[in-house]
XYZ file of C-alpha atoms in Angstrom:
381
model
C -19.431 12.491 -7.042
C -18.603 10.654 -3.885
C -15.207 9.245 -4.166
C -14.494 6.488 -1.505
C -11.363 4.816 -3.162
C -8.567 6.744 -1.887
C -6.791 3.323 -0.966
C -6.529 2.903 -4.955
C -5.278 6.482 -5.761
C -5.676 10.177 -4.528
C -6.235 13.192 -6.496
C -3.395 15.731 -6.697
C -2.898 18.261 -4.188
C -2.812 21.733 -5.290
C 0.401 22.080 -3.374
C 1.841 19.231 -5.440
C 0.339 20.392 -8.512
C 2.272 23.748 -8.154
C 5.541 22.304 -7.522
C 5.187 19.803 -10.578
C 4.211 23.051 -12.794
C 7.118 25.122 -11.356
C 9.673 22.245 -11.951
C 8.299 21.596 -15.510
C 8.764 25.127 -16.292
C 11.902 25.957 -14.546
C 13.981 22.699 -13.789
C 13.827 20.770 -17.406
C 17.268 19.940 -17.573
C 18.421 16.377 -17.262
C 19.992 15.767 -13.731
C 22.931 13.674 -15.364
C 24.054 16.815 -17.447
C 27.123 18.691 -16.606
C 25.801 22.208 -17.575
C 24.104 24.448 -15.072
C 20.454 23.466 -16.133
C 21.419 19.806 -15.252
C 23.152 20.888 -12.010
C 19.702 22.622 -10.707
C 17.974 19.667 -11.543
C 20.338 17.574 -9.678
C 20.064 19.948 -6.538
C 16.402 19.427 -6.793
C 16.887 15.423 -6.605
C 19.548 16.040 -3.740
C 16.792 18.000 -1.591
C 14.304 15.438 -2.403
C 16.433 12.377 -1.296
C 17.385 14.157 1.830
C 13.583 15.296 2.508
C 12.226 11.985 1.973
C 15.089 10.204 4.129
C 14.226 12.366 6.989
C 10.429 11.777 6.738
C 11.370 7.866 6.639
C 13.938 8.064 9.453
C 16.890 6.935 7.207
C 19.722 8.004 5.351
C 19.863 10.009 2.022
C 22.230 7.748 0.356
C 19.498 4.977 0.916
C 16.926 6.610 -1.566
C 16.390 5.720 -4.821
C 13.684 6.936 -6.873
C 11.411 5.181 -9.206
C 8.378 5.313 -11.419
C 5.910 4.037 -8.525
C 5.045 1.062 -6.089
C 5.059 -1.650 -8.543
C 8.544 -1.054 -9.929
C 9.879 -0.089 -6.358
C 8.663 -3.563 -5.082
C 9.909 -5.442 -8.326
C 13.465 -3.625 -8.323
C 13.816 -3.798 -4.288
C 13.331 -7.437 -4.165
C 15.230 -8.572 -7.308
C 18.214 -5.944 -6.639
C 18.476 -7.795 -2.962
C 18.512 -11.230 -4.402
C 21.043 -10.321 -7.140
C 23.394 -9.165 -4.275
C 22.925 -12.240 -1.829
C 25.507 -15.025 -1.928
C 24.685 -18.443 -3.546
C 23.761 -20.236 -0.473
C 21.030 -17.823 0.245
C 18.312 -18.903 -2.349
C 15.486 -19.106 -0.211
C 12.696 -16.196 0.396
C 9.585 -15.882 1.803
C 6.466 -14.012 1.392
C 2.570 -13.896 2.191
C -0.360 -14.754 0.464
C -1.566 -11.018 0.910
C 0.852 -9.062 -0.919
C 0.520 -6.621 -3.998
C 0.416 -8.556 -7.272
C 3.909 -6.772 -8.092
C 5.678 -8.678 -4.967
C 3.938 -11.987 -6.393
C 5.437 -11.074 -9.685
C 8.920 -10.561 -8.486
C 8.964 -13.778 -6.655
C 7.478 -15.789 -9.404
C 10.174 -14.252 -11.697
C 12.905 -15.587 -9.137
C 11.423 -18.832 -9.266
C 12.368 -19.316 -12.602
C 15.926 -18.728 -12.012
C 15.942 -21.394 -9.131
C 15.083 -19.416 -5.952
C 12.884 -21.420 -3.552
C 9.710 -19.462 -2.598
C 7.789 -19.989 0.314
C 4.402 -18.207 0.915
C 3.239 -18.000 4.148
C -0.595 -17.429 5.459
C -1.756 -15.179 8.417
C -3.752 -16.368 11.363
C -7.494 -16.241 11.443
C -7.066 -12.541 12.425
C -4.816 -11.762 9.343
C -1.653 -11.412 10.957
C 1.601 -12.797 10.398
C 2.775 -13.752 13.756
C 6.573 -14.706 14.833
C 5.698 -18.115 15.203
C 4.204 -18.105 11.726
C 7.493 -16.631 10.202
C 9.636 -18.892 12.257
C 8.007 -21.889 10.873
C 8.872 -21.169 7.452
C 12.520 -19.967 7.812
C 15.249 -22.323 6.469
C 19.167 -22.073 6.811
C 19.221 -20.692 3.326
C 16.629 -18.043 3.651
C 18.111 -14.705 2.417
C 14.935 -12.417 2.228
C 11.615 -11.983 3.419
C 9.088 -9.282 2.093
C 5.812 -8.676 4.012
C 3.696 -5.763 3.514
C 3.403 -3.201 6.179
C -0.542 -3.081 5.674
C -2.831 -4.549 3.362
C -4.635 -2.138 0.609
C -7.846 -4.200 0.698
C -8.478 -5.184 4.364
C -6.282 -2.226 5.918
C -4.741 -4.947 8.238
C -1.446 -3.652 9.684
C 1.557 -6.309 10.099
C 3.431 -6.003 13.424
C 6.778 -5.708 11.086
C 8.738 -4.569 14.467
C 7.991 -7.904 16.342
C 9.190 -9.854 13.353
C 12.219 -7.964 12.522
C 14.380 -9.229 15.532
C 13.599 -12.993 14.302
C 15.283 -12.151 10.989
C 18.152 -9.881 12.400
C 19.031 -12.692 14.489
C 19.496 -15.057 11.461
C 21.098 -12.034 9.030
C 18.067 -12.469 7.090
C 17.256 -9.193 5.017
C 13.591 -7.595 5.532
C 11.818 -5.719 2.927
C 8.364 -4.292 3.310
C 5.885 -2.769 0.738
C 4.622 0.508 2.707
C 2.960 1.916 -0.231
C -0.473 1.913 1.798
C 1.070 3.107 5.127
C 3.543 5.800 4.189
C 1.808 9.208 4.636
C -1.040 7.649 6.681
C 0.541 6.472 9.802
C 3.800 6.894 11.216
C 6.493 4.979 9.067
C 10.163 4.762 10.247
C 12.874 2.348 8.989
C 14.414 2.377 12.387
C 11.146 1.676 14.265
C 9.903 -1.131 12.053
C 13.469 -2.695 11.728
C 13.164 -3.265 8.033
C 16.188 -3.327 5.671
C 14.308 -2.074 2.389
C 10.949 -0.291 1.919
C 8.989 0.677 -1.169
C 6.677 3.669 -1.415
C 4.290 5.342 -4.098
C 3.478 8.790 -5.221
C -0.072 8.529 -6.105
C -1.365 7.438 -2.665
C -0.055 10.588 -0.812
C -1.792 13.073 -3.318
C 0.986 13.204 -5.883
C 0.955 12.802 -9.683
C 1.220 9.126 -10.814
C 4.525 8.056 -12.055
C 6.834 8.409 -9.045
C 7.927 6.098 -6.027
C 10.882 5.035 -3.904
C 12.859 2.602 -2.357
C 14.602 2.921 0.746
C 17.898 0.420 0.829
C 19.896 0.433 4.133
C 23.547 0.600 4.047
C 24.179 -3.058 4.805
C 21.943 -4.338 1.918
C 24.553 -5.855 -0.362
C 22.018 -5.055 -3.518
C 23.199 -5.564 -7.251
C 21.404 -3.811 -10.147
C 18.772 -5.643 -12.016
C 19.930 -3.659 -15.071
C 23.682 -3.860 -15.832
C 25.126 -0.758 -17.278
C 22.373 1.786 -15.833
C 23.673 4.786 -14.319
C 20.696 6.745 -12.974
C 19.762 6.312 -9.462
C 23.231 4.953 -8.697
C 22.622 2.276 -11.185
C 19.419 1.120 -9.328
C 17.322 1.802 -12.458
C 17.486 2.958 -16.012
C 15.946 5.940 -17.672
C 15.971 9.661 -17.237
C 15.165 10.845 -13.653
C 11.461 12.578 -13.520
C 12.619 15.629 -11.630
C 9.183 17.183 -11.754
C 7.157 14.327 -10.504
C 9.658 13.314 -7.960
C 9.537 17.150 -6.614
C 5.938 17.025 -6.465
C 5.868 13.801 -4.656
C 8.207 15.024 -1.796
C 5.982 18.385 -1.587
C 2.829 15.838 -1.331
C 5.110 13.604 1.267
C 5.820 16.582 3.380
C 2.382 17.918 3.626
C 1.005 14.569 4.298
C 3.488 13.801 7.139
C 2.722 17.017 8.735
C -0.911 16.426 8.587
C -0.982 12.628 9.482
C -2.159 12.975 13.148
C -4.982 15.350 12.017
C -6.034 13.018 9.096
C -5.985 10.073 11.318
C -8.436 11.817 13.542
C -10.573 12.901 10.666
C -10.422 9.179 9.409
C -11.411 7.804 12.689
C -14.448 10.151 13.214
C -15.519 9.101 9.871
C -15.108 5.447 10.522
C -16.910 5.535 13.922
C -19.681 7.402 12.262
C -20.259 4.537 9.580
C -20.155 1.595 11.979
C -22.610 3.551 14.342
C -25.107 4.179 11.470
C -24.709 0.676 9.898
C -26.058 -0.372 13.216
C -28.712 2.426 13.505
C -30.015 1.542 9.982
C -29.985 -1.944 10.618
C -27.950 -2.680 7.500
C -26.673 -6.385 7.053
C -23.074 -5.604 6.881
C -20.156 -7.037 8.732
C -16.991 -5.102 8.968
C -13.409 -5.984 9.812
C -12.297 -3.744 12.762
C -9.462 -3.036 15.253
C -9.547 -5.440 18.186
C -6.743 -6.926 20.628
C -5.399 -8.717 17.940
C -5.165 -6.790 14.926
C -4.997 -3.120 14.115
C -6.417 -1.421 10.875
C -5.745 1.665 9.006
C -8.495 4.016 10.025
C -8.986 5.017 6.284
C -9.734 1.754 5.111
C -13.035 -0.059 6.143
C -13.435 -3.839 4.635
C -16.965 -4.880 4.710
C -19.269 -7.768 3.959
C -22.550 -6.910 2.494
C -24.858 -10.080 3.225
C -26.831 -11.385 0.363
C -24.787 -9.165 -2.342
C -21.579 -9.963 -4.381
C -19.023 -7.084 -4.047
C -18.930 -6.113 -7.608
C -22.879 -5.972 -7.657
C -22.455 -3.406 -4.829
C -19.823 -1.740 -6.558
C -21.598 -1.051 -9.520
C -24.912 -0.252 -7.941
C -23.068 2.626 -6.178
C -21.286 3.600 -9.512
C -24.740 4.092 -10.838
C -25.438 6.865 -8.046
C -21.932 8.416 -8.608
C -20.160 6.967 -5.689
C -17.278 5.037 -6.220
C -15.718 2.410 -4.010
C -14.109 -0.871 -4.939
C -14.260 -4.744 -4.306
C -11.482 -7.034 -3.208
C -12.307 -9.641 -5.974
C -10.710 -9.636 -9.257
C -11.690 -10.578 -12.707
C -9.541 -12.320 -15.094
C -10.562 -13.826 -18.701
C -14.389 -13.683 -17.616
C -13.902 -15.717 -14.411
C -15.102 -13.965 -11.195
C -12.814 -15.211 -8.090
C -12.209 -13.854 -4.715
C -9.095 -11.972 -3.891
C -6.237 -13.796 -2.254
C -5.984 -11.030 0.519
C -9.431 -11.450 1.674
C -9.245 -15.386 1.189
C -6.184 -15.424 3.518
C -8.399 -14.299 6.532
C -9.714 -18.050 6.279
C -13.203 -17.240 4.736
C -15.320 -19.290 2.247
C -15.436 -18.215 -1.284
C -19.066 -17.046 -0.695
C -17.862 -14.688 2.030
C -15.140 -13.482 0.166
C -17.168 -12.565 -2.992
C -18.988 -10.343 -0.904
C -16.112 -8.004 0.284
C -15.987 -4.319 -0.634
C -13.777 -1.658 0.473
C -14.337 1.727 1.444
C -11.440 4.048 1.767
C -11.512 7.747 2.809
C -9.327 10.782 2.083
C -8.821 14.356 2.866
C -12.009 15.498 1.027
C -14.289 12.664 2.600
C -17.126 14.002 4.709
C -20.130 12.687 6.685
C -22.427 13.702 3.822
C -20.322 11.548 1.401
C -20.871 8.646 4.064
C -24.893 9.451 4.344
C -25.104 9.118 0.477
C -23.420 5.683 0.626
C -25.542 4.621 3.509
C -28.515 5.537 1.536
C -27.651 3.431 -1.310
C -26.793 0.648 0.801
C -30.293 1.001 2.295
C -32.123 1.061 -1.096
C -30.229 -2.092 -1.965
C -31.139 -3.930 0.983
C -34.816 -3.107 0.612
C -34.432 -4.086 -2.907
C -33.316 -7.566 -1.791
C -36.204 -7.890 0.820
C -38.571 -6.837 -2.173
C -39.738 -3.730 -0.151
C -40.998 -0.533 -2.120
């Protein structure tokens, strides 16, 4: 098996699995219980909160654990809007966001909140000028992803934040794809709230977190909830959270090394597609934009992305496509279309994403399959 879909989900590391098993066996009390077993679970949570706050360059009382990235985005956005005054009923997001962000905003629209969805420039970047044109006196919240999971394009949040601070507009970011891959600091980014997820950093699925700055006047989505200071209801999943933090600590400690490994693989792939004369165009870093090193967005001329994905799947190679299927209708991804591409070009998009176990041999197997596909297209033996 050649797994090249780490941006979608990662395997669980041995360290995270060990912590998960240990907590399942030794720390199964409810963290809200008043007896000693509950106290031990609460001690683990307290450590996890402190550790994650340190990793994010924030404060422990700003950490709220969730079930994953989707819930983190939805609860963060809706909780913030619940706490804003009545005259702040306008929100802004982008065309490239994760579906969970669009779901949260769609839900707000049903409650009379005005929604503005902005598009990036030709390079896929939201610039201060683009954002400023969308701001209104009643704007209360802006949500812009840190980096896109399909294209890997990183948004310059630190250059956008001062524009919002000046107008006392709250700033949320979906950092699910960047946490553990590059440096993510609440202070450096200038955001008020941030969402992350466990299964992108080699931890089990089922955990995530929201960071809320102390100045954010959020109010619960679920009234009466007591877990996580009222942020969400439900028994706190201590074993999964413990594994999440163990994996996060490991990912952050290795981030520079992994960044170098991903960069080497990226350069090798780009070099090889030229040497093998493959009809593949890639999104890449330039003076205008930066892209996460572990994600390569490609356009394979003459092939739809889903055809390439399925052809690779038959060879035991797993990657993904930026397109989506709904009710039998095949259509290009909004994130890819936001790059101002035609439907034809957008449907050719595929995503390759690296991880810890990715090797040059994996890349060679992928390239060999690409070569065979191109020969097949040209009618060669």
